[in-house]
Short mmCIF file of C-alpha atoms in Angstrom, two decimals:
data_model
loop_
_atom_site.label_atom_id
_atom_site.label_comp_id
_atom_site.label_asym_id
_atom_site.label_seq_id
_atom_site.Cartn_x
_atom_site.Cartn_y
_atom_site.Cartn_z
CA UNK A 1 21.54 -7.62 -25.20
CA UNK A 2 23.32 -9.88 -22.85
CA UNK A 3 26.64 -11.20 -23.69
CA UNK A 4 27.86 -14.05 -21.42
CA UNK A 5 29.95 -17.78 -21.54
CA UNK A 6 29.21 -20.73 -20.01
CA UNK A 7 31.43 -23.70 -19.11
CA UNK A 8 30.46 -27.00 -18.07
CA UNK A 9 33.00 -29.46 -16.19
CA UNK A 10 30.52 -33.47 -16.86
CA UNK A 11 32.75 -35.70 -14.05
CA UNK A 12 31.74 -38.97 -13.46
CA UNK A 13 32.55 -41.25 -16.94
CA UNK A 14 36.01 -40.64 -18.03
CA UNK A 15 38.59 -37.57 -18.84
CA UNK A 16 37.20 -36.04 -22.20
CA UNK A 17 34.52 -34.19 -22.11
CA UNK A 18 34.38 -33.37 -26.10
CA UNK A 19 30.88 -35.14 -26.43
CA UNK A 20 29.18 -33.88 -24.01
CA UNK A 21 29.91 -30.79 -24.58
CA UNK A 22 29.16 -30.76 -28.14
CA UNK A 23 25.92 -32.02 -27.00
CA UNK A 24 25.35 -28.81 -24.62
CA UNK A 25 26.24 -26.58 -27.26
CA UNK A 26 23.57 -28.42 -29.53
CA UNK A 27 21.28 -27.48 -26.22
CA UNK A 28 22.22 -24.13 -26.23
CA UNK A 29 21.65 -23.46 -30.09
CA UNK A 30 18.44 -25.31 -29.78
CA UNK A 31 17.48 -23.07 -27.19
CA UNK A 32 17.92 -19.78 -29.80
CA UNK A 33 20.96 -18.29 -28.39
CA UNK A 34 24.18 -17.54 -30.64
CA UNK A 35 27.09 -19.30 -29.61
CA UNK A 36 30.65 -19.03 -30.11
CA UNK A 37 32.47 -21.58 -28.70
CA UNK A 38 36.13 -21.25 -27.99
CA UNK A 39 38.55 -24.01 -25.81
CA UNK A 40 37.44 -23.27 -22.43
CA UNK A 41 34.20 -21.95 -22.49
CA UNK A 42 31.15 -20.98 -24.96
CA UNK A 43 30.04 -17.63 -25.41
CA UNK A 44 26.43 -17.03 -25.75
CA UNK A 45 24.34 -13.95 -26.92
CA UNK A 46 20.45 -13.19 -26.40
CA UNK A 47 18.11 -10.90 -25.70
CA UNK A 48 17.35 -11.36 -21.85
CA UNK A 49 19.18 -12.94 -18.83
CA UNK A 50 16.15 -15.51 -18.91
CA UNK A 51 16.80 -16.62 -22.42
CA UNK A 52 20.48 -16.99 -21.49
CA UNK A 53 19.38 -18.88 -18.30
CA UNK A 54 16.92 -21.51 -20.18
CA UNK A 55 19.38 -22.05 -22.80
CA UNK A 56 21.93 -22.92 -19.81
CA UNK A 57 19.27 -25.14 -18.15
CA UNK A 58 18.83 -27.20 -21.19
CA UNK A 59 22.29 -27.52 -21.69
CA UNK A 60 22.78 -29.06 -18.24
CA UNK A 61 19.83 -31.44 -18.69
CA UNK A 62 21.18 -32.39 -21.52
CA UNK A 63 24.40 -33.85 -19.47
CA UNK A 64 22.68 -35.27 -17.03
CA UNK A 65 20.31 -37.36 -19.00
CA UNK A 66 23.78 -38.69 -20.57
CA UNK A 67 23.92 -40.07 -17.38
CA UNK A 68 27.31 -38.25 -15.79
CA UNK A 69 26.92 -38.27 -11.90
CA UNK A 70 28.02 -34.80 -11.53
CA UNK A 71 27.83 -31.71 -13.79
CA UNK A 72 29.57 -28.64 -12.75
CA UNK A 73 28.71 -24.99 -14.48
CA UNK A 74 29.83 -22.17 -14.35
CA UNK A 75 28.01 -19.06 -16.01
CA UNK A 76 29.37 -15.37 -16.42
CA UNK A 77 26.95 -12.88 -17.58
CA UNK A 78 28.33 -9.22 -18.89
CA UNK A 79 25.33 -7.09 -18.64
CA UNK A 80 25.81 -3.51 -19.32
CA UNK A 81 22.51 -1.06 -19.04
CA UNK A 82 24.99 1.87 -21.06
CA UNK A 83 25.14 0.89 -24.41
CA UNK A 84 23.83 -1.72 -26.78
CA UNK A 85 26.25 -4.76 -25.94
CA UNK A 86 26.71 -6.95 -28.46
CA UNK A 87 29.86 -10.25 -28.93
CA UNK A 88 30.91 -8.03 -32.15
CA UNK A 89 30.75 -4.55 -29.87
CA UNK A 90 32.72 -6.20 -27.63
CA UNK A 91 35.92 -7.84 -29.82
CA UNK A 92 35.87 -4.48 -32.25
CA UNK A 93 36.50 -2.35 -28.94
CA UNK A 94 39.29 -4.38 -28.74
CA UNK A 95 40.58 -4.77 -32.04
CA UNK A 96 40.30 -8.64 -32.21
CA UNK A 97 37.60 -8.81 -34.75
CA UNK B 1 50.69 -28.24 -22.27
CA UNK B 2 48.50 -26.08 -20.24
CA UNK B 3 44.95 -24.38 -21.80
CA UNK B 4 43.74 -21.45 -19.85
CA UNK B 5 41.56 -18.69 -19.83
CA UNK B 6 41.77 -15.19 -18.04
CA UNK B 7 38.72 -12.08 -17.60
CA UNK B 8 39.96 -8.89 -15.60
CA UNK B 9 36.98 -6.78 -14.31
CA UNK B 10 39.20 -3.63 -14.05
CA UNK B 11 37.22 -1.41 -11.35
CA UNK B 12 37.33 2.57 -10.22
CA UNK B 13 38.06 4.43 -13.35
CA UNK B 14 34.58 4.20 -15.67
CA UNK B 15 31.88 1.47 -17.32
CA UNK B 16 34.13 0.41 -20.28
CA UNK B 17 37.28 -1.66 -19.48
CA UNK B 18 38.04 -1.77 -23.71
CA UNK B 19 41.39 0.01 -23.38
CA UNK B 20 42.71 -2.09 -20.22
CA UNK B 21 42.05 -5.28 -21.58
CA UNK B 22 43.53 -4.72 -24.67
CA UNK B 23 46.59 -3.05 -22.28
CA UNK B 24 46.44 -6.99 -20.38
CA UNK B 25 46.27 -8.92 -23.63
CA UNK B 26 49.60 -6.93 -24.41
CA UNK B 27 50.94 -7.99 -21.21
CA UNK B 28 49.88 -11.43 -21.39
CA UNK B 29 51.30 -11.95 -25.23
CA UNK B 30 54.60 -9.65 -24.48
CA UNK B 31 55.06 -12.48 -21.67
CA UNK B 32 55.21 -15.45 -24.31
CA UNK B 33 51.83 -16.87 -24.08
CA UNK B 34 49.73 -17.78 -26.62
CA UNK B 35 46.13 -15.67 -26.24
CA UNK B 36 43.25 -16.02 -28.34
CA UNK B 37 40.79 -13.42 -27.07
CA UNK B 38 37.32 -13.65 -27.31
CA UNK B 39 34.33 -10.93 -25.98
CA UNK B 40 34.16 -13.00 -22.23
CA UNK B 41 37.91 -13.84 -21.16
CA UNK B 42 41.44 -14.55 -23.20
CA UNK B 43 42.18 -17.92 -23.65
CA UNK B 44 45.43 -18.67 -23.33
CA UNK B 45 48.40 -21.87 -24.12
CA UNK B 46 51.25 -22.14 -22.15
CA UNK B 47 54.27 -24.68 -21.70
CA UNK B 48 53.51 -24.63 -17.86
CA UNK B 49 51.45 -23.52 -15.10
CA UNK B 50 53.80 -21.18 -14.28
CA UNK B 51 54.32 -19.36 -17.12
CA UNK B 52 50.59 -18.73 -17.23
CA UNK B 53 50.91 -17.26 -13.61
CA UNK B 54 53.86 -15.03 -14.49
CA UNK B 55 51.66 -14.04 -17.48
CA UNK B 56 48.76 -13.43 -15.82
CA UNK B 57 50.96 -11.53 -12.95
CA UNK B 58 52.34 -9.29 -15.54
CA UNK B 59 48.89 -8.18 -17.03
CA UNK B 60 46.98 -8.04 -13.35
CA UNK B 61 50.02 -5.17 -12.36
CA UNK B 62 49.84 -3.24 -15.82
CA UNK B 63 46.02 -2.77 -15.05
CA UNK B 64 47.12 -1.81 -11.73
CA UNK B 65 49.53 0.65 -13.25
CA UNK B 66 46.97 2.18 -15.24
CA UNK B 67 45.52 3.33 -11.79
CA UNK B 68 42.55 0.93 -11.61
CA UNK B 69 42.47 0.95 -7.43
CA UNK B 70 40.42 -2.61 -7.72
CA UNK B 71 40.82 -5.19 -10.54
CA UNK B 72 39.27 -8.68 -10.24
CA UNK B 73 40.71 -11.53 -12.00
CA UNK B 74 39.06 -14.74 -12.82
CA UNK B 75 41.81 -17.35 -14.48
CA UNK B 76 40.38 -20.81 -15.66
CA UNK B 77 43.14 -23.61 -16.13
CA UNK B 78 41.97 -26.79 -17.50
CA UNK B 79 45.97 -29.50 -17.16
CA UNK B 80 45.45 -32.49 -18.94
CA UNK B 81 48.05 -35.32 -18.10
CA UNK B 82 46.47 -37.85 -20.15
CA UNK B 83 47.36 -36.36 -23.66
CA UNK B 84 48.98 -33.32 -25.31
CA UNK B 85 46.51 -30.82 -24.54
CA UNK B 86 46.26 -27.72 -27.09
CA UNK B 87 43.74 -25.17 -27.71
CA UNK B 88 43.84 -26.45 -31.23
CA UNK B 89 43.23 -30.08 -30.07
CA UNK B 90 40.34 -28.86 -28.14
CA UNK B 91 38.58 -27.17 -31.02
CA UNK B 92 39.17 -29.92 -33.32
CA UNK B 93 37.64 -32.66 -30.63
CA UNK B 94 34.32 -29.66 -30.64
CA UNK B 95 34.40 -29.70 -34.32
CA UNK B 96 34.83 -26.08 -33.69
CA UNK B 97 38.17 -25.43 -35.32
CA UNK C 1 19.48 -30.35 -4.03
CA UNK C 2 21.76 -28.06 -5.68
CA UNK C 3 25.08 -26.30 -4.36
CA UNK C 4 26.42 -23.19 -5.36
CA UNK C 5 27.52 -19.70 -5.12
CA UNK C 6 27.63 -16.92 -7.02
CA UNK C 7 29.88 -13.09 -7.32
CA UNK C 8 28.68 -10.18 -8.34
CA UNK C 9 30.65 -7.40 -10.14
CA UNK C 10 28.95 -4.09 -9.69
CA UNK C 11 30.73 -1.68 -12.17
CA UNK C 12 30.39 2.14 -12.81
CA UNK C 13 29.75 3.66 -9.14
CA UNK C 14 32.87 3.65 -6.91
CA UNK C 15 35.49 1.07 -6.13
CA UNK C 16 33.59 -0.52 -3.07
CA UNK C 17 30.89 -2.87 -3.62
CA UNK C 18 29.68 -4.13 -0.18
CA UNK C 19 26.13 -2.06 0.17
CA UNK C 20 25.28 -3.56 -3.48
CA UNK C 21 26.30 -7.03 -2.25
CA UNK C 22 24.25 -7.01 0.67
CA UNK C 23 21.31 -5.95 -1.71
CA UNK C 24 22.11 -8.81 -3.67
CA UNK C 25 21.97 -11.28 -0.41
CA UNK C 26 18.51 -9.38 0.60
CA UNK C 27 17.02 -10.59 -2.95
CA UNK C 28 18.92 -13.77 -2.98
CA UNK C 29 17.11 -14.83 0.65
CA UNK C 30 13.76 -12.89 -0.72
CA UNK C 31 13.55 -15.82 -3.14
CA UNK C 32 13.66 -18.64 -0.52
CA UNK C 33 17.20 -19.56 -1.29
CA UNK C 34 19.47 -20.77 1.71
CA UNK C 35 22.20 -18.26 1.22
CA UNK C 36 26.21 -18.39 3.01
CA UNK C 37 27.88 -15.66 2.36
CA UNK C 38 31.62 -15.32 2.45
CA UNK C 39 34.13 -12.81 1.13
CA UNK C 40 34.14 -13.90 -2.14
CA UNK C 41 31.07 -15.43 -3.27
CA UNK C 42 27.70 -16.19 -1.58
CA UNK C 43 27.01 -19.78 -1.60
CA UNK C 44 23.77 -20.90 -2.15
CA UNK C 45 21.72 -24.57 -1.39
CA UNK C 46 18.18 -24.40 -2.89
CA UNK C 47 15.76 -27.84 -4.31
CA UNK C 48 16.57 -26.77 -8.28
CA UNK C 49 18.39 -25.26 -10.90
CA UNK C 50 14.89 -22.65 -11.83
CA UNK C 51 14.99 -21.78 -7.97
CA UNK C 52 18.81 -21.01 -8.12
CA UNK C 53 18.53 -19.03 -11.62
CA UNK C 54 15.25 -17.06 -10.47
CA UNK C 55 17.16 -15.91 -7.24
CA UNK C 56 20.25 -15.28 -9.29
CA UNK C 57 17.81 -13.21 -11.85
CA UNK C 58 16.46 -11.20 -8.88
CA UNK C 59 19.29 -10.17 -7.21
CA UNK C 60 21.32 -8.96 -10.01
CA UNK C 61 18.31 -7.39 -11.08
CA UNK C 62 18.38 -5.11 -7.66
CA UNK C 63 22.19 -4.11 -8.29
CA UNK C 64 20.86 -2.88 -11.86
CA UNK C 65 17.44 -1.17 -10.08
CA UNK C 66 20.88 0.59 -7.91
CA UNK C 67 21.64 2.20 -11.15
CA UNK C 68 25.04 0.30 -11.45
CA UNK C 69 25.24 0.36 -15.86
CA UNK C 70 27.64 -2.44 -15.62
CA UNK C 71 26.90 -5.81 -13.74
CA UNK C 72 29.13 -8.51 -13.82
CA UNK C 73 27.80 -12.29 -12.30
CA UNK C 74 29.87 -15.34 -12.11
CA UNK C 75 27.61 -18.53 -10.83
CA UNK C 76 28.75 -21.80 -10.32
CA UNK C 77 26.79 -24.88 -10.09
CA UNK C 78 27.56 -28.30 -8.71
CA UNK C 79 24.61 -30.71 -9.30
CA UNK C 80 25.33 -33.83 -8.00
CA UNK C 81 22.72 -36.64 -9.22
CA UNK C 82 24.59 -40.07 -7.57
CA UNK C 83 23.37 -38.68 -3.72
CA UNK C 84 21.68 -35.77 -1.54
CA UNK C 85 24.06 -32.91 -1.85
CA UNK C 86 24.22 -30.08 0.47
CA UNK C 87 26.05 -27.58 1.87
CA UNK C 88 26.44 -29.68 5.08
CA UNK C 89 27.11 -33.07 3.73
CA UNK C 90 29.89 -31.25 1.22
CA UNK C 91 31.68 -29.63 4.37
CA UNK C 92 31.52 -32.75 6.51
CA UNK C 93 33.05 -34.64 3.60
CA UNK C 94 35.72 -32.05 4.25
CA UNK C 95 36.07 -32.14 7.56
CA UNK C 96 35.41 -28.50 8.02
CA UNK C 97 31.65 -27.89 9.46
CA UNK D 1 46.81 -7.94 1.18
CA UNK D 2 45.22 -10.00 -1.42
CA UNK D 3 42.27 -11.86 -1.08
CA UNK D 4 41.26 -14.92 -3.37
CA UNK D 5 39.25 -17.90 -4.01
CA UNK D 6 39.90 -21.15 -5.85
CA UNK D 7 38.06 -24.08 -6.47
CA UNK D 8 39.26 -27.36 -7.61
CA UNK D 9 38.00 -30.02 -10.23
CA UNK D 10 39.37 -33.18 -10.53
CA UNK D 11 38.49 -35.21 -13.19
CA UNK D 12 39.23 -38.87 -13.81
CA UNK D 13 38.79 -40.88 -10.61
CA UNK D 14 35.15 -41.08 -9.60
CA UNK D 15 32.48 -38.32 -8.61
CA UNK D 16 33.29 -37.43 -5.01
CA UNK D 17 36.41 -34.62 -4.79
CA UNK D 18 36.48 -34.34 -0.96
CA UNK D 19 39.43 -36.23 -0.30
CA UNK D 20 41.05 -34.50 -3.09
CA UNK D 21 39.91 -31.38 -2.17
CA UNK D 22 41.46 -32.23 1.44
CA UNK D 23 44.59 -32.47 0.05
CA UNK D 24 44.76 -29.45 -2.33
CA UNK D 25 43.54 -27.31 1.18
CA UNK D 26 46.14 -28.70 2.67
CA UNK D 27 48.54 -27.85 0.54
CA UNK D 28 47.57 -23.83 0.15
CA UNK D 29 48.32 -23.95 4.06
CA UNK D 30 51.40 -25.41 3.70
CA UNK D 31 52.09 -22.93 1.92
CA UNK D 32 51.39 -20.39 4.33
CA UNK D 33 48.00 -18.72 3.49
CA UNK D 34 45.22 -18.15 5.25
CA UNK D 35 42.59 -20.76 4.27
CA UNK D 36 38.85 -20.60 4.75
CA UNK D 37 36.87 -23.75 3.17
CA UNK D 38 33.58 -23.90 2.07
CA UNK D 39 31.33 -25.75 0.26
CA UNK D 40 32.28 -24.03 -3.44
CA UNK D 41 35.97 -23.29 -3.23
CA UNK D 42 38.57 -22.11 -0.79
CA UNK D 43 38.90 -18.33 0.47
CA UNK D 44 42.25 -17.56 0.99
CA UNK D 45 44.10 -14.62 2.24
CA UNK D 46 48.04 -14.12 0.77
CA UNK D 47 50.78 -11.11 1.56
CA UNK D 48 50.86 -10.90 -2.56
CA UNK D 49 49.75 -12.59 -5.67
CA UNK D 50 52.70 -14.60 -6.21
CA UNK D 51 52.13 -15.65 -3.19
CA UNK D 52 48.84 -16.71 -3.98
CA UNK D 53 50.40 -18.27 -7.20
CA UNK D 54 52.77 -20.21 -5.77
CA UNK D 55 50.36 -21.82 -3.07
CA UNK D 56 47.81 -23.17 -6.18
CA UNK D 57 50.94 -24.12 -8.04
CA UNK D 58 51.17 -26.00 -4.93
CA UNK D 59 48.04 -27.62 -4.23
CA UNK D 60 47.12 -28.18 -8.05
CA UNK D 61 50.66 -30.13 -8.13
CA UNK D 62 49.29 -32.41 -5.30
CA UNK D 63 45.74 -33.31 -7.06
CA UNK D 64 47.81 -34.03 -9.99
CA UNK D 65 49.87 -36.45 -7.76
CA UNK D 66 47.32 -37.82 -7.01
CA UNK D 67 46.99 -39.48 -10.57
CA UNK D 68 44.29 -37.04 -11.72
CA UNK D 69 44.54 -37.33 -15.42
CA UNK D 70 42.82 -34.18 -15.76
CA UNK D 71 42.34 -31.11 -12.99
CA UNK D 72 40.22 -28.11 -13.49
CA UNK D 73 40.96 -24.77 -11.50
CA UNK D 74 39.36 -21.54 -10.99
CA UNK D 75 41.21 -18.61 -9.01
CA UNK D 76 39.40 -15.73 -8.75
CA UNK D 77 41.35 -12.73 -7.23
CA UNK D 78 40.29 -9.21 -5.36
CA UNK D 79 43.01 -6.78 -5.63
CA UNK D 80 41.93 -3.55 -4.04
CA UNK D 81 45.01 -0.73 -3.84
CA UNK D 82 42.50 2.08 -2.32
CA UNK D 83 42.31 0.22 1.30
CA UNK D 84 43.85 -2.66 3.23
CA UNK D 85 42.20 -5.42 2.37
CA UNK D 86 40.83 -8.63 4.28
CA UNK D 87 38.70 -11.57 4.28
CA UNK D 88 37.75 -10.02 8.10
CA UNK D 89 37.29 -6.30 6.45
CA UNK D 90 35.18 -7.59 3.98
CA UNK D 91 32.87 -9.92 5.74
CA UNK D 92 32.26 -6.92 8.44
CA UNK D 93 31.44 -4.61 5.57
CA UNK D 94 28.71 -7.12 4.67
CA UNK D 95 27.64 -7.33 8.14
CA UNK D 96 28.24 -11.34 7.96
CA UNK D 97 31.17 -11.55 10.51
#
């Protein structure tokens, strides 16, 4: 399992960026990953890298047919080969279930 | 108001970084921010840029105290000047809360 | 076009990472992806998003074939829709070729 | 010796950041650290962290000056304690001097 969180920075029509991103994490569900978004990012769960990378793709179409100019993303995949990772692995290990 | 969010690869002493992080959370909470960790990164609210350095300082040395001889730090600020900027705001505007 | 670079976080054999980063930039350029390296990131210029994720996919697949049981990737993309963006026109706008 | 990269996003007044960015650059070298540009954020090379701090407290004050309503940072910082470190040591362990 991949665990990873994506943020996306639409510039180009005004300051917030509440829509759009509601729209990308819309993308993202759509795209059959589990998301958990928090203030500055959205964390994302799947099987595969690829999944996680489609999902992100959509997303980021999804902005740019809004019609913003410029979309800025930034992706950061946790991919551990050791153990089964999982979101829930992850925040039990560190007590913040 | 200034929304953040810090991930510390800790590197040199094993695969699982469980036990630091929840060492730089400590830090970063015993320093008077606000932290909301989730399984990518620690979001955290501040009254200033500043303190969220000093914060941020504080946790980056404890990991170096615990003898990690490379640690990696990725901090995210997002400063809005155009309203009062809050994690909580941010949520709500996601529908997230 | 599309901009961007990317870090990779090889955790779980030694502190330095440079023979598993120059892997990375051998699978990165194996996938016909214009690559810049510097000592942070490599930055990348390739015609889409698929061609940036595939080479992304690759090379952080090679630091896993390694045997690293951790990888960590951070990849940012700037996709600029209102002109031609490169690597070249985005230094010359900076006045730093 | 720490070694660092940040990139800037500012948000609120149009698409193109280069002037912006040529500002914010300047202001990390007024600040006294070693600068290298490129076309995804700004290398920089600092005595300490604070250091580092203080120099984007610097620069991010000046986009903000500007009359960004909104800027977006990302520092990402190598902190190795098992060698002297350097943007030069690194890029010659990579073979990309």
């Amino acid at each position: 399992m991949i665990v990873a969180d994506v943020a996306f920075y639409p510039i180009g029509k005004g300051v917030s960026a509440s829509e759009a991103i509601k729209k990308a994490i819309e993308a993202l569900r759509g795209a059959g990953v589990r998301c958990y978004p928090n203030s500055m990012a959205t964390v994302m769960e799947a099987e595969s890298l690829e999944q996680i990378f489609a999902a992100v793709a959509r997303a980021e179409k999804a902005l740019v047919d809004m019609g913003y100019p410029r979309v800025e993303t930034i992706l950061r995949v946790d991919d551990r080969r050791d153990l089964e990772n999982s979101v829930e692995r992850k925040l039990r290990a560190l007590g913040e279930e």
